[in-house]
PDB file of C-alpha atoms in Angstrom:
ATOM      1  CA  MET A   1      -8.841   6.878 -51.985  1.00 85.00           C
ATOM      2  CA  ILE A   2      -6.197   4.128 -52.190  1.00 87.00           C
ATOM      3  CA  HIS A   3      -6.789   3.302 -48.515  1.00 86.00           C
ATOM      4  CA  LEU A   4     -10.484   2.749 -49.181  1.00 93.00           C
ATOM      5  CA  LEU A   5      -9.652   0.565 -52.176  1.00 91.00           C
ATOM      6  CA  THR A   6      -7.208  -1.492 -50.094  1.00 92.00           C
ATOM      7  CA  ILE A   7      -9.721  -1.949 -47.278  1.00 92.00           C
ATOM      8  CA  SER A   8     -12.395  -2.937 -49.818  1.00 92.00           C
ATOM      9  CA  PHE A   9     -10.036  -5.504 -51.350  1.00 90.00           C
ATOM     10  CA  ILE A  10      -9.229  -6.956 -47.906  1.00 91.00           C
ATOM     11  CA  SER A  11     -12.982  -7.198 -47.272  1.00 92.00           C
ATOM     12  CA  LEU A  12     -13.467  -9.078 -50.546  1.00 91.00           C
ATOM     13  CA  MET A  13     -10.620 -11.433 -49.618  1.00 92.00           C
ATOM     14  CA  LEU A  14     -12.243 -12.059 -46.236  1.00 89.00           C
ATOM     15  CA  ILE A  15     -15.585 -12.778 -47.878  1.00 89.00           C
ATOM     16  CA  GLY A  16     -13.899 -15.213 -50.273  1.00 87.00           C
ATOM     17  CA  SER A  17     -12.176 -16.948 -47.372  1.00 87.00           C
ATOM     18  CA  SER A  18     -15.512 -17.275 -45.579  1.00 87.00           C
ATOM     19  CA  LEU A  19     -17.147 -19.278 -48.360  1.00 83.00           C
ATOM     20  CA  LYS A  20     -17.513 -22.976 -47.661  1.00 80.00           C
ATOM     21  CA  GLY A  21     -15.138 -25.354 -49.385  1.00 70.00           C
ATOM     22  CA  THR A  22     -15.429 -26.395 -53.003  1.00 63.00           C
ATOM     23  CA  SER A  23     -14.305 -29.394 -54.990  1.00 46.00           C
ATOM     24  CA  ILE A  24     -10.889 -27.969 -55.908  1.00 51.00           C
ATOM     25  CA  PRO A  25      -8.501 -30.943 -56.047  1.00 51.00           C
ATOM     26  CA  LYS A  26      -6.118 -31.138 -53.110  1.00 57.00           C
ATOM     27  CA  SER A  27      -3.570 -33.486 -54.657  1.00 51.00           C
ATOM     28  CA  TYR A  28      -2.009 -31.065 -57.153  1.00 59.00           C
ATOM     29  CA  ILE A  29       0.643 -28.559 -56.171  1.00 65.00           C
ATOM     30  CA  PHE A  30      -0.146 -26.078 -58.932  1.00 69.00           C
ATOM     31  CA  THR A  31      -3.804 -25.688 -59.812  1.00 78.00           C
ATOM     32  CA  LEU A  32      -6.018 -22.863 -60.979  1.00 83.00           C
ATOM     33  CA  ASP A  33      -6.539 -22.166 -57.284  1.00 84.00           C
ATOM     34  CA  LYS A  34      -2.840 -21.348 -56.869  1.00 90.00           C
ATOM     35  CA  LEU A  35      -2.897 -19.031 -59.874  1.00 92.00           C
ATOM     36  CA  ILE A  36      -5.855 -17.229 -58.323  1.00 92.00           C
ATOM     37  CA  HIS A  37      -3.878 -16.875 -55.077  1.00 94.00           C
ATOM     38  CA  ILE A  38      -0.906 -15.415 -56.976  1.00 96.00           C
ATOM     39  CA  VAL A  39      -3.067 -12.863 -58.813  1.00 96.00           C
ATOM     40  CA  GLU A  40      -5.008 -12.008 -55.659  1.00 96.00           C
ATOM     41  CA  TYR A  41      -1.896 -11.369 -53.583  1.00 97.00           C
ATOM     42  CA  PHE A  42      -0.145  -9.561 -56.452  1.00 98.00           C
ATOM     43  CA  THR A  43      -3.055  -7.104 -56.457  1.00 97.00           C
ATOM     44  CA  PHE A  44      -3.043  -6.966 -52.657  1.00 97.00           C
ATOM     45  CA  GLY A  45       0.712  -6.273 -52.591  1.00 97.00           C
ATOM     46  CA  VAL A  46       0.411  -3.384 -55.053  1.00 96.00           C
ATOM     47  CA  LEU A  47      -2.494  -1.888 -53.079  1.00 96.00           C
ATOM     48  CA  LEU A  48      -0.597  -2.293 -49.811  1.00 96.00           C
ATOM     49  CA  TYR A  49       2.465  -0.620 -51.260  1.00 96.00           C
ATOM     50  CA  PHE A  50       0.571   2.431 -52.493  1.00 94.00           C
ATOM     51  CA  SER A  51      -1.347   2.614 -49.202  1.00 94.00           C
ATOM     52  CA  ILE A  52       1.847   2.898 -47.151  1.00 94.00           C
ATOM     53  CA  ALA A  53       4.172   4.531 -49.714  1.00 90.00           C
ATOM     54  CA  GLY A  54       4.269   7.898 -47.932  1.00 85.00           C
ATOM     55  CA  ILE A  55       4.789   6.454 -44.455  1.00 89.00           C
ATOM     56  CA  THR A  56       8.251   4.929 -44.744  1.00 87.00           C
ATOM     57  CA  LYS A  57      11.055   4.549 -47.249  1.00 88.00           C
ATOM     58  CA  TYR A  58      10.797   0.769 -46.718  1.00 92.00           C
ATOM     59  CA  SER A  59       7.292   0.520 -48.197  1.00 93.00           C
ATOM     60  CA  ILE A  60       8.089  -2.468 -50.413  1.00 94.00           C
ATOM     61  CA  ILE A  61       9.521  -4.470 -47.517  1.00 95.00           C
ATOM     62  CA  LEU A  62       6.686  -3.465 -45.207  1.00 96.00           C
ATOM     63  CA  SER A  63       4.073  -4.421 -47.788  1.00 96.00           C
ATOM     64  CA  LEU A  64       5.754  -7.833 -48.189  1.00 97.00           C
ATOM     65  CA  ILE A  65       5.775  -8.362 -44.408  1.00 97.00           C
ATOM     66  CA  LEU A  66       2.171  -7.229 -43.916  1.00 97.00           C
ATOM     67  CA  GLY A  67       0.960  -9.250 -46.910  1.00 97.00           C
ATOM     68  CA  THR A  68       2.719 -12.388 -45.684  1.00 98.00           C
ATOM     69  CA  PHE A  69       1.298 -11.903 -42.190  1.00 97.00           C
ATOM     70  CA  TYR A  70      -2.196 -11.507 -43.638  1.00 97.00           C
ATOM     71  CA  SER A  71      -1.699 -14.648 -45.736  1.00 97.00           C
ATOM     72  CA  PHE A  72      -0.901 -16.704 -42.624  1.00 96.00           C
ATOM     73  CA  ILE A  73      -3.854 -15.230 -40.710  1.00 96.00           C
ATOM     74  CA  ASP A  74      -6.144 -15.866 -43.697  1.00 94.00           C
ATOM     75  CA  GLU A  75      -5.113 -19.522 -43.907  1.00 93.00           C
ATOM     76  CA  LEU A  76      -5.642 -19.958 -40.167  1.00 94.00           C
ATOM     77  CA  TYR A  77      -9.078 -18.380 -40.504  1.00 93.00           C
ATOM     78  CA  GLN A  78      -9.943 -20.673 -43.432  1.00 90.00           C
ATOM     79  CA  SER A  79      -9.198 -23.678 -41.243  1.00 88.00           C
ATOM     80  CA  THR A  80     -12.183 -22.621 -39.105  1.00 90.00           C
ATOM     81  CA  VAL A  81     -14.583 -22.362 -42.064  1.00 88.00           C
ATOM     82  CA  TYR A  82     -16.790 -25.364 -42.888  1.00 85.00           C
ATOM     83  CA  ALA A  83     -15.216 -27.684 -45.502  1.00 82.00           C
ATOM     84  CA  ARG A  84     -12.065 -25.527 -45.765  1.00 83.00           C
ATOM     85  CA  ASP A  85      -8.568 -26.142 -44.503  1.00 82.00           C
ATOM     86  CA  ALA A  86      -5.275 -24.302 -44.230  1.00 84.00           C
ATOM     87  CA  SER A  87      -2.709 -24.956 -46.939  1.00 87.00           C
ATOM     88  CA  GLY A  88       0.989 -24.226 -46.906  1.00 90.00           C
ATOM     89  CA  PHE A  89       0.919 -24.268 -50.722  1.00 92.00           C
ATOM     90  CA  ASP A  90      -1.625 -21.436 -50.635  1.00 93.00           C
ATOM     91  CA  VAL A  91       0.720 -19.398 -48.442  1.00 95.00           C
ATOM     92  CA  ILE A  92       3.581 -20.062 -50.879  1.00 95.00           C
ATOM     93  CA  ALA A  93       1.397 -18.942 -53.806  1.00 95.00           C
ATOM     94  CA  ASP A  94       0.415 -15.833 -51.816  1.00 97.00           C
ATOM     95  CA  ILE A  95       4.054 -14.988 -51.136  1.00 97.00           C
ATOM     96  CA  ILE A  96       4.907 -15.476 -54.821  1.00 97.00           C
ATOM     97  CA  GLY A  97       2.158 -12.975 -55.685  1.00 98.00           C
ATOM     98  CA  LEU A  98       3.519 -10.517 -53.118  1.00 98.00           C
ATOM     99  CA  ILE A  99       7.077 -10.854 -54.452  1.00 98.00           C
ATOM    100  CA  LEU A 100       5.836 -10.308 -58.007  1.00 98.00           C
ATOM    101  CA  SER A 101       4.029  -7.179 -56.833  1.00 97.00           C
ATOM    102  CA  ALA A 102       7.274  -5.881 -55.301  1.00 96.00           C
ATOM    103  CA  PHE A 103       9.074  -6.440 -58.626  1.00 95.00           C
ATOM    104  CA  PHE A 104       6.228  -4.711 -60.448  1.00 95.00           C
ATOM    105  CA  VAL A 105       6.349  -1.672 -58.162  1.00 94.00           C
ATOM    106  CA  ARG A 106      10.134  -1.463 -58.513  1.00 91.00           C
ATOM    107  CA  LEU A 107       9.907  -1.723 -62.319  1.00 92.00           C
ATOM    108  CA  TYR A 108       7.110   0.841 -62.385  1.00 87.00           C
ATOM    109  CA  PHE A 109       9.128   3.417 -60.481  1.00 82.00           C
ATOM    110  CA  ASN A 110      12.296   2.646 -62.448  1.00 81.00           C
ATOM    111  CA  SER A 111      10.420   3.271 -65.692  1.00 80.00           C
ATOM    112  CA  ILE A 112       9.066   6.571 -64.358  1.00 78.00           C
ATOM    113  CA  GLY A 113      12.595   7.586 -63.343  1.00 67.00           C
ATOM    114  CA  ASN A 114      13.912   6.781 -66.806  1.00 63.00           C
ATOM    115  CA  ASP A 115      11.175   8.854 -68.479  1.00 59.00           C
ATOM    116  CA  LYS A 116      12.351  12.043 -66.792  1.00 53.00           C
TER     117      LYS A 116
END
């Protein structure tokens, strides 16, 4: 079930990246757009983690690596979409979201361990 949810989320991200550009200001480092990237990649990181949790004991690291790789590929893809461009600040916001998801997963499992 989690795999299907993760694939569905990736599909939604791809659809969002395929939309033509909007009038989001380009001159600001932190905008609502960056917050959306952080939340999006936080969610993606959590889904990735739970999708690969049983495969390796390095699931958090692997989810960070895969999420970062996807972020770069997504930005490259966006540079091919009409009225869109690639942004290094978007990648940074994506990585922040992924790192926050890793902290969340770690805190989640620490709290479960403390409840026992």
